[in-house]
Coordinates of C-alpha atoms (C1' of nucleotides) in Angstrom, one line a residue:
Chain A
M111 CA 4.3 -23.4 1.1
K112 CA 2.6 -26.2 -0.8
D113 CA 1.6 -26.1 -4.4
I114 CA -1.4 -24.1 -5.4
T115 CA -4.0 -25.4 -7.9
P116 CA -5.1 -23.2 -10.8
Q117 CA -8.6 -22.7 -9.3
Q118 CA -7.2 -21.9 -5.9
Q119 CA -4.9 -19.3 -7.6
K120 CA -8.0 -17.8 -9.1
V121 CA -9.7 -17.6 -5.8
L122 CA -6.5 -16.1 -4.2
D123 CA -6.2 -13.5 -7.0
C124 CA -9.9 -12.7 -6.6
I125 CA -9.4 -12.0 -2.9
Q126 CA -6.4 -9.7 -3.6
V127 CA -8.3 -7.8 -6.3
Y128 CA -11.3 -7.5 -4.0
I129 CA -9.2 -6.1 -1.2
N130 CA -7.4 -3.7 -3.5
K131 CA -10.7 -2.5 -4.9
T132 CA -12.8 -2.2 -1.8
G133 CA -10.4 -2.1 1.1
F134 CA -11.9 -5.1 2.8
P135 CA -11.9 -8.8 2.1
P136 CA -14.8 -10.6 0.3
T137 CA -17.4 -12.8 1.8
R138 CA -18.0 -16.4 0.4
A139 CA -20.9 -15.0 -1.6
D140 CA -18.7 -12.2 -3.0
I141 CA -16.2 -14.8 -4.3
C142 CA -19.0 -16.8 -5.8
R143 CA -20.3 -13.8 -7.6
E144 CA -16.8 -12.9 -8.9
L145 CA -16.0 -16.4 -10.1
G146 CA -19.4 -17.6 -11.1
F147 CA -19.9 -20.2 -8.4
K148 CA -23.5 -21.0 -7.5
S149 CA -22.9 -22.3 -3.9
P150 CA -21.1 -20.5 -1.1
N151 CA -19.6 -23.8 -0.1
S152 CA -17.5 -23.7 -3.3
A153 CA -15.8 -20.7 -2.0
E154 CA -15.7 -22.1 1.5
T155 CA -13.8 -25.3 0.4
H156 CA -11.3 -23.3 -1.6
L157 CA -10.7 -21.0 1.3
R158 CA -10.1 -23.9 3.6
A159 CA -7.7 -25.4 1.1
L160 CA -5.8 -22.1 0.8
E161 CA -5.7 -21.8 4.6
K162 CA -4.4 -25.3 5.0
K163 CA -1.6 -24.6 2.4
G164 CA -0.7 -21.4 4.2
F165 CA -1.7 -18.8 1.6
I166 CA -4.3 -17.1 3.7
S167 CA -5.5 -16.9 7.3
I168 CA -9.2 -17.0 8.3
E169 CA -10.4 -15.5 11.5
S170 CA -13.0 -18.1 12.6
G171 CA -16.5 -16.7 13.1
A172 CA -15.7 -13.2 11.9
S173 CA -17.3 -11.9 8.8
R174 CA -14.8 -11.1 6.0
G175 CA -12.1 -12.5 8.3
I176 CA -9.8 -13.4 5.4
S177 CA -6.2 -12.0 5.2
I178 CA -3.5 -12.9 2.7
N179 CA -0.2 -14.1 4.0
N180 CA 3.1 -12.7 2.6
P181 CA 1.6 -9.6 0.9
E182 CA 5.1 -8.3 0.3
I183 CA 5.6 -10.6 -2.6
T184 CA 2.4 -9.8 -4.4
H185 CA 3.1 -6.1 -3.7
L186 CA 0.3 -3.7 -3.9
E187 CA 0.0 -1.3 -6.8
N188 CA 2.5 1.5 -6.5
E189 CA 4.3 -0.2 -3.6
Y190 CA 7.8 -1.2 -4.5
P191 CA 10.1 -3.2 -2.2
I192 CA 13.6 -1.9 -1.4
V193 CA 16.1 -4.8 -1.2
G194 CA 19.7 -4.8 -0.3
L195 CA 22.5 -6.4 -2.4
V196 CA 21.8 -10.0 -1.3
A197 CA 23.8 -13.1 -1.7
A198 CA 22.9 -15.6 -4.4
G199 CA 20.5 -18.4 -3.7
S200 CA 18.0 -16.4 -1.7
P201 CA 15.3 -15.1 -4.0
T202 CA 15.8 -11.3 -4.4
L203 CA 12.2 -10.5 -3.3
A204 CA 12.0 -12.8 -0.4
S205 CA 10.4 -10.9 2.5
E206 CA 13.5 -11.2 4.7
N207 CA 15.5 -9.0 2.2
V208 CA 12.9 -6.3 2.0
E209 CA 14.1 -3.2 3.8
K210 CA 10.9 -1.4 3.4
V211 CA 8.5 -0.5 0.6
L212 CA 8.4 2.8 -1.2
N213 CA 5.3 4.3 -2.7
C214 CA 6.1 5.4 -6.2
P215 CA 3.8 6.0 -9.2
K216 CA 3.8 3.3 -11.8
G217 CA 5.8 4.2 -14.9
F218 CA 7.7 6.8 -12.9
F219 CA 10.9 6.1 -14.9
G220 CA 9.2 5.8 -18.2
S221 CA 9.7 2.1 -18.2
D222 CA 8.1 -0.4 -15.8
F223 CA 10.3 -1.7 -13.0
D224 CA 10.1 -4.4 -10.3
Y225 CA 11.9 -3.2 -7.2
F226 CA 14.5 -0.9 -5.8
L227 CA 18.0 -2.0 -5.0
R228 CA 20.0 -0.3 -2.3
V229 CA 23.5 0.4 -3.6
R230 CA 26.6 -0.6 -1.6
G231 CA 30.0 0.6 -2.6
L232 CA 31.3 3.2 -5.1
S233 CA 32.1 1.0 -8.1
M234 CA 29.7 3.0 -10.3
K235 CA 30.6 6.4 -8.9
D236 CA 31.5 7.9 -12.3
A237 CA 28.0 6.9 -13.5
G238 CA 26.6 9.0 -10.8
I239 CA 25.6 6.0 -8.7
M240 CA 26.6 6.6 -5.1
E241 CA 26.4 4.6 -1.9
D242 CA 22.9 4.2 -0.5
D243 CA 21.3 5.3 -3.8
L244 CA 18.2 3.3 -4.9
I245 CA 18.3 1.8 -8.3
A246 CA 15.0 1.0 -10.0
V247 CA 15.5 -2.5 -11.3
K248 CA 13.6 -4.0 -14.1
K249 CA 13.8 -7.8 -14.2
T250 CA 14.6 -8.5 -17.8
Q251 CA 17.1 -10.4 -19.9
E252 CA 16.9 -7.9 -22.7
I253 CA 20.3 -6.3 -22.2
K254 CA 22.2 -4.1 -24.6
N255 CA 25.9 -3.2 -24.5
G256 CA 26.3 -0.2 -22.2
D257 CA 23.2 -1.0 -20.0
I258 CA 23.7 -0.9 -16.3
V259 CA 22.9 -4.4 -15.1
I260 CA 22.4 -6.1 -11.8
A261 CA 24.5 -9.3 -12.3
R262 CA 25.1 -12.3 -10.1
I263 CA 28.4 -14.1 -10.6
E264 CA 28.5 -17.3 -8.5
D265 CA 27.9 -15.9 -5.0
E266 CA 28.2 -12.2 -5.6
V267 CA 25.7 -9.6 -6.8
T268 CA 27.1 -6.4 -8.4
V269 CA 25.9 -3.4 -10.4
K270 CA 28.0 -2.8 -13.5
Y271 CA 28.0 -1.7 -17.1
F272 CA 27.3 -4.7 -19.4
Q273 CA 29.4 -5.3 -22.5
R274 CA 29.4 -8.5 -24.6
S275 CA 32.9 -8.7 -26.2
A276 CA 32.4 -12.1 -27.8
P277 CA 29.6 -14.6 -27.9
N278 CA 30.9 -16.2 -24.7
I279 CA 32.8 -13.3 -23.1
I280 CA 31.1 -10.7 -21.1
H281 CA 32.8 -7.7 -19.5
L282 CA 31.3 -6.1 -16.4
K283 CA 32.8 -2.7 -16.3
P284 CA 32.8 -0.5 -13.2
A285 CA 32.6 3.3 -13.5
N286 CA 35.4 4.0 -11.1
E287 CA 39.2 4.0 -11.9
E288 CA 39.9 2.2 -8.6
F289 CA 38.0 -0.8 -9.6
S290 CA 38.9 -3.1 -12.5
D291 CA 36.9 -4.9 -15.2
I292 CA 35.4 -8.3 -14.5
E293 CA 35.7 -10.6 -17.5
V294 CA 33.3 -13.5 -17.5
N295 CA 33.7 -16.5 -19.7
L296 CA 30.3 -18.0 -19.9
E297 CA 31.8 -21.5 -20.5
E298 CA 33.6 -21.4 -17.2
T299 CA 31.6 -19.2 -15.0
E300 CA 27.9 -18.9 -14.3
L301 CA 26.5 -15.4 -14.8
Y302 CA 22.9 -14.5 -14.0
I303 CA 21.5 -11.2 -15.0
E304 CA 18.9 -10.1 -12.4
G305 CA 17.8 -7.2 -14.5
K306 CA 18.8 -3.7 -15.5
S307 CA 18.7 -0.2 -14.1
V308 CA 16.0 2.0 -15.4
G309 CA 16.3 4.8 -13.0
L310 CA 17.7 6.1 -9.7
I311 CA 16.5 7.8 -6.6
R312 CA 18.7 9.5 -4.0
E313 CA 17.2 10.4 -0.6
N314 CA 19.0 13.0 1.4
Chain B
M170 CA -11.4 18.0 4.6
K171 CA -13.2 19.4 7.7
D172 CA -11.8 19.4 11.2
I173 CA -11.8 16.2 13.1
T174 CA -12.7 16.0 16.8
P175 CA -10.4 14.3 19.3
Q176 CA -12.9 11.4 19.8
Q177 CA -13.3 11.0 16.0
Q178 CA -9.5 10.9 15.7
K179 CA -9.4 8.1 18.2
V180 CA -12.0 6.2 16.3
L181 CA -10.1 6.8 13.0
D182 CA -6.9 5.6 14.6
C183 CA -8.6 2.6 16.0
I184 CA -9.8 1.6 12.6
Q185 CA -6.3 2.0 11.1
V186 CA -4.8 0.0 13.9
Y187 CA -7.4 -2.7 13.5
I188 CA -6.8 -3.0 9.8
N189 CA -3.0 -3.1 10.3
K190 CA -3.4 -5.8 12.9
T191 CA -6.0 -8.1 11.4
G192 CA -6.1 -7.2 7.7
F193 CA -9.7 -6.3 7.7
P194 CA -11.8 -3.4 9.1
P195 CA -13.6 -3.6 12.5
T196 CA -17.3 -3.9 13.1
R197 CA -19.2 -1.4 15.3
A198 CA -18.9 -3.9 18.2
D199 CA -15.1 -4.2 17.7
I200 CA -14.7 -0.4 17.9
C201 CA -16.8 -0.4 21.1
R202 CA -14.6 -3.1 22.6
E203 CA -11.4 -1.2 21.6
L204 CA -12.5 2.1 22.9
G205 CA -14.7 1.0 25.8
F206 CA -18.1 2.1 24.4
K207 CA -21.1 0.2 25.6
S208 CA -23.4 0.7 22.7
P209 CA -22.8 0.0 19.0
N210 CA -24.5 3.2 18.2
S211 CA -21.6 5.1 19.7
A212 CA -19.4 3.7 17.1
E213 CA -22.1 4.2 14.4
T214 CA -22.5 7.9 15.0
H215 CA -18.7 8.5 15.0
L216 CA -18.5 6.5 11.8
R217 CA -21.2 8.5 10.2
A218 CA -19.5 11.8 11.3
L219 CA -16.2 10.5 9.8
E220 CA -17.9 9.6 6.6
K221 CA -19.6 13.0 6.4
K222 CA -16.3 14.7 6.8
G223 CA -14.6 12.5 4.2
F224 CA -12.2 10.6 6.3
I225 CA -13.7 7.2 5.6
S226 CA -16.1 5.5 3.2
I227 CA -18.8 3.1 4.4
E228 CA -20.2 0.4 2.1
S229 CA -23.8 0.4 3.1
G230 CA -25.2 -2.9 4.2
A231 CA -21.9 -4.8 3.9
S232 CA -20.3 -6.0 7.1
R233 CA -17.0 -4.4 7.9
G234 CA -17.5 -2.1 4.9
I235 CA -15.3 0.6 6.2
S236 CA -12.3 1.9 4.2
I237 CA -10.0 4.8 5.1
N238 CA -9.7 7.5 2.5
N239 CA -6.0 8.0 2.5
P240 CA -5.4 11.4 0.9
E241 CA -1.7 10.8 0.5
I242 CA -2.2 7.9 -1.9
T243 CA -5.4 9.0 -3.7
H244 CA -4.6 12.7 -3.9
L245 CA -3.7 14.0 -7.2
E246 CA -2.1 17.0 -5.6
N247 CA 1.3 15.3 -5.7
E248 CA 2.2 17.0 -9.0
Y249 CA 5.6 18.7 -8.9
P250 CA 6.9 20.9 -11.8
I251 CA 10.1 20.2 -13.5
V252 CA 12.0 23.4 -14.3
G253 CA 15.3 24.0 -16.1
L254 CA 18.1 26.3 -15.0
V255 CA 16.4 29.5 -15.7
A256 CA 17.9 32.9 -15.9
A257 CA 17.3 35.4 -13.1
G258 CA 14.4 37.8 -13.3
S259 CA 11.9 35.3 -14.5
P260 CA 10.1 33.6 -11.5
T261 CA 11.4 30.1 -11.2
L262 CA 8.0 28.5 -11.2
A263 CA 6.4 30.6 -14.0
S264 CA 4.5 28.3 -16.3
E265 CA 6.8 29.0 -19.3
N266 CA 9.7 27.5 -17.4
V267 CA 7.9 24.3 -16.5
E268 CA 9.0 21.4 -18.7
K269 CA 6.4 19.0 -17.4
V270 CA 5.0 17.9 -14.1
L271 CA 5.9 14.7 -12.3
N272 CA 3.6 12.7 -10.0
C273 CA 5.5 12.0 -6.9
P274 CA 4.2 11.0 -3.4
K275 CA 4.5 13.8 -0.8
G276 CA 7.4 13.3 1.5
F277 CA 9.1 11.0 -1.0
F278 CA 12.5 12.2 0.1
G279 CA 11.8 12.3 3.8
S280 CA 11.6 16.1 3.6
D281 CA 9.0 18.2 1.8
F282 CA 10.1 19.8 -1.4
D283 CA 8.8 22.3 -3.9
Y284 CA 9.9 21.4 -7.4
F285 CA 12.3 19.5 -9.6
L286 CA 15.3 21.1 -11.3
R287 CA 16.7 19.6 -14.5
V288 CA 20.5 19.6 -14.2
R289 CA 22.7 21.0 -16.9
G290 CA 26.4 20.3 -17.0
L291 CA 28.6 18.1 -15.0
S292 CA 29.9 20.5 -12.3
M293 CA 28.5 18.2 -9.6
K294 CA 29.6 15.0 -11.2
D295 CA 31.6 13.7 -8.2
A296 CA 28.5 14.1 -6.0
G297 CA 26.7 11.7 -8.3
I298 CA 24.7 14.5 -10.0
M299 CA 24.8 14.0 -13.8
E300 CA 23.4 15.9 -16.7
D301 CA 19.6 15.6 -17.0
D302 CA 19.2 14.4 -13.5
L303 CA 16.3 15.9 -11.6
I304 CA 17.1 17.5 -8.2
A305 CA 14.3 17.8 -5.7
V306 CA 14.5 21.3 -4.5
K307 CA 13.2 22.6 -1.2
K308 CA 12.8 26.4 -1.2
T309 CA 14.4 27.4 2.0
Q310 CA 17.1 29.8 3.4
E311 CA 18.1 27.3 6.2
I312 CA 21.4 26.3 4.7
K313 CA 24.3 24.5 6.4
N314 CA 27.8 24.2 5.2
G315 CA 28.1 21.2 2.9
D316 CA 24.5 21.4 1.7
I317 CA 23.9 21.3 -2.1
V318 CA 22.3 24.5 -2.9
I319 CA 20.6 26.1 -5.9
A320 CA 22.2 29.5 -6.1
R321 CA 21.7 32.6 -8.3
I322 CA 24.6 34.9 -8.7
E323 CA 23.6 37.9 -10.7
D324 CA 22.3 36.4 -13.9
E325 CA 23.4 32.8 -13.5
V326 CA 21.8 29.9 -11.7
T327 CA 24.0 27.0 -10.5
V328 CA 24.0 23.9 -8.3
K329 CA 27.0 23.8 -5.9
Y330 CA 28.1 22.8 -2.5
F331 CA 27.6 25.7 0.0
Q332 CA 30.3 26.8 2.3
R333 CA 30.4 30.0 4.4
S334 CA 34.1 30.8 5.0
A335 CA 33.5 34.1 6.7
P336 CA 30.4 36.2 7.6
N337 CA 30.5 37.8 4.2
I338 CA 32.4 35.3 2.2
I339 CA 30.6 32.3 0.7
H340 CA 32.3 29.6 -1.4
L341 CA 30.2 27.7 -4.0
K342 CA 32.2 24.5 -4.6
P343 CA 31.7 22.2 -7.6
A344 CA 32.2 18.5 -7.3
N345 CA 34.4 18.2 -10.4
E346 CA 38.1 18.9 -10.7
E347 CA 37.6 20.5 -14.0
F348 CA 35.6 23.3 -12.4
S349 CA 36.8 25.8 -9.9
D350 CA 35.4 27.3 -6.8
I351 CA 33.3 30.4 -6.9
E352 CA 34.0 32.9 -4.2
V353 CA 31.3 35.3 -3.5
N354 CA 31.8 38.4 -1.4
L355 CA 28.3 39.4 -0.3
E356 CA 29.3 43.0 0.0
E357 CA 30.2 43.2 -3.7
T358 CA 28.0 40.6 -5.3
E359 CA 24.4 39.7 -5.0
L360 CA 23.8 36.1 -4.1
Y361 CA 20.3 34.6 -3.9
I362 CA 19.8 31.0 -2.6
E363 CA 16.8 29.5 -4.3
G364 CA 16.8 26.5 -2.0
K365 CA 18.6 23.2 -1.4
S366 CA 18.7 19.7 -2.8
V367 CA 16.8 17.1 -0.7
G368 CA 16.8 14.3 -3.3
L369 CA 17.5 13.2 -6.8
I370 CA 15.8 11.3 -9.5
R371 CA 17.4 9.9 -12.7
E372 CA 15.2 8.6 -15.5
N373 CA 16.8 6.3 -18.1
Chain C
dC212 C1' -9.8 -51.0 -6.7
dG213 C1' -10.4 -48.2 -2.9
dT214 C1' -8.7 -43.8 -1.1
dT215 C1' -7.9 -39.1 -1.3
dA216 C1' -7.9 -34.4 -3.1
dT217 C1' -10.2 -31.2 -6.1
dA218 C1' -14.3 -28.9 -7.7
dC219 C1' -18.5 -28.1 -7.6
dT220 C1' -24.5 -27.6 -6.4
dG221 C1' -28.1 -27.0 -3.1
dT222 C1' -30.1 -26.2 1.4
dA223 C1' -30.2 -24.8 6.1
dT224 C1' -29.2 -22.2 10.2
dA225 C1' -26.9 -20.1 14.2
dA226 C1' -24.2 -16.3 14.8
dA227 C1' -22.5 -11.9 13.5
dT228 C1' -23.4 -7.3 12.0
dA229 C1' -25.4 -2.9 10.5
dT230 C1' -28.4 0.1 11.6
dA231 C1' -32.8 2.3 13.1
dT232 C1' -35.3 4.2 17.1
dA233 C1' -35.5 6.2 21.7
dG234 C1' -33.3 8.4 25.2
dT235 C1' -29.7 11.4 28.3
dA236 C1' -26.2 14.9 28.7
dT237 C1' -22.9 18.7 27.5
dA238 C1' -20.9 22.4 25.1
dA239 C1' -20.9 25.7 21.4
dT240 C1' -23.4 28.7 18.3
dT241 C1' -27.1 31.7 16.8
Chain D
dA247 C1' -33.6 30.7 24.5
dA248 C1' -33.5 27.7 20.8
dT249 C1' -30.6 25.1 17.7
dT250 C1' -27.0 22.2 16.4
dA251 C1' -23.0 19.1 16.9
dT252 C1' -20.8 15.9 19.9
dA253 C1' -20.8 11.9 22.8
dC254 C1' -22.8 8.6 24.7
dT255 C1' -26.4 4.2 26.8
dA256 C1' -29.9 0.8 25.7
dT257 C1' -32.7 -2.1 22.9
dA258 C1' -34.5 -4.1 18.8
dT259 C1' -34.4 -6.2 14.3
dA260 C1' -33.7 -7.2 9.4
dT261 C1' -29.8 -8.6 6.9
dT262 C1' -25.5 -10.5 6.2
dT263 C1' -22.4 -14.1 6.7
dA264 C1' -19.9 -18.2 8.0
dT265 C1' -20.3 -22.7 8.0
dA266 C1' -22.2 -27.3 8.6
dC267 C1' -24.5 -31.2 6.2
dA268 C1' -25.9 -33.9 2.1
dG269 C1' -24.9 -34.8 -2.4
dT270 C1' -22.4 -35.4 -7.5
dA271 C1' -18.5 -35.9 -10.4
dT272 C1' -13.6 -36.3 -11.8
dA273 C1' -8.7 -37.0 -11.7
dA274 C1' -4.6 -38.7 -9.3
dC275 C1' -2.3 -42.2 -6.3
dG276 C1' -0.6 -46.4 -4.4

DNA sequence: CGTTATACTGTATAAATATATAGTATAATT
DNA sequence: AATTATACTATATATTTATACAGTATAACG
């Protein structure tokens, strides 16, 4: 997917908003009205550029024949993707990792959140986090000691309690006697915090 | 919402399928093609009937101005009460027991459910049920061994694993070593099953 | 310096589309 | 027996819409 220009982004956003609002895509004239253009050809050229770059598809000849490609990344309001514990490198929300989407009211857990993570393993069992549970993950770097974080150490993604023991030493603590602490020295090992848990859902 | 006729259902399905497939709603002519009608007015009259009955909305004058009124997303009937572990006698869902209500899509946990129960204590800790968790309770008497049930024994309400050991003997088993089994002899003691757990939510 | 991509206005028009009007026919309801 | 809702065909037409063509202007690229 090539780079998008600021104006093209505005047009793309406009299409998304229009679809969310009305349920069907805009015409060239609609886009002009929304963005203040005075000629339908302004919209037309932007649409053709977006199509060429792969952001949208246009059904030729059909009225309102615009559809947005990769809608799972710009997820609809209230639709949250469920992702598995994925290996590093691949972006967490890439469509190939999305198991399905779950309809959930915004602010369901008091705090905003970005996606659900499907839990593997029992390392957080004593915190009441069981296999196959869905953790509501908020992508943030604002972590306090004791928070349950989704951390990536080199190639592995895990869910653990966060504790900073020294400026450069972080302990990732499981909630299960059978597992042991992970000590991370930030000078030696790369640690990336994907976000923290703000809630949990169990389906059974 | 009034009754839908079989033909109207076919038209409604056709619209949904068309939107899923193309990303935008069909025209009258598209519907005719899909369903084998030979006049656009056939589609038109069905659309007007569906609009009158509330299943769809039609933006007048706009091409492809059809949108499906999806009651499951737009409905505000998805309000479920949260109740505490209330003593017997008082009806569980009486307003004085309702802490607050939580907006939650219907069928969120695969199965239907009736209310949320705020958990007190740690007797089901090893099942991943912690203090202050919300259990989605389905009011039912269809209980299998191993289900997590909300049971009332005389004056006490508890959440436990259900196990029928003999026709008249039921064991209510905690998931915590520090608690012990409750054996109920149905000939001696009154046991009422409020329902069973079909899901869990944790807010933090 | 010429070329190319972006970002527009303005006009024109063929094709797509909604929608009204005029019928036919059947089944259910009053 | 008359009315109403459903379920269509057939035709007509005003409006909507996509989209081509002709320009203007600016910034980036090699």
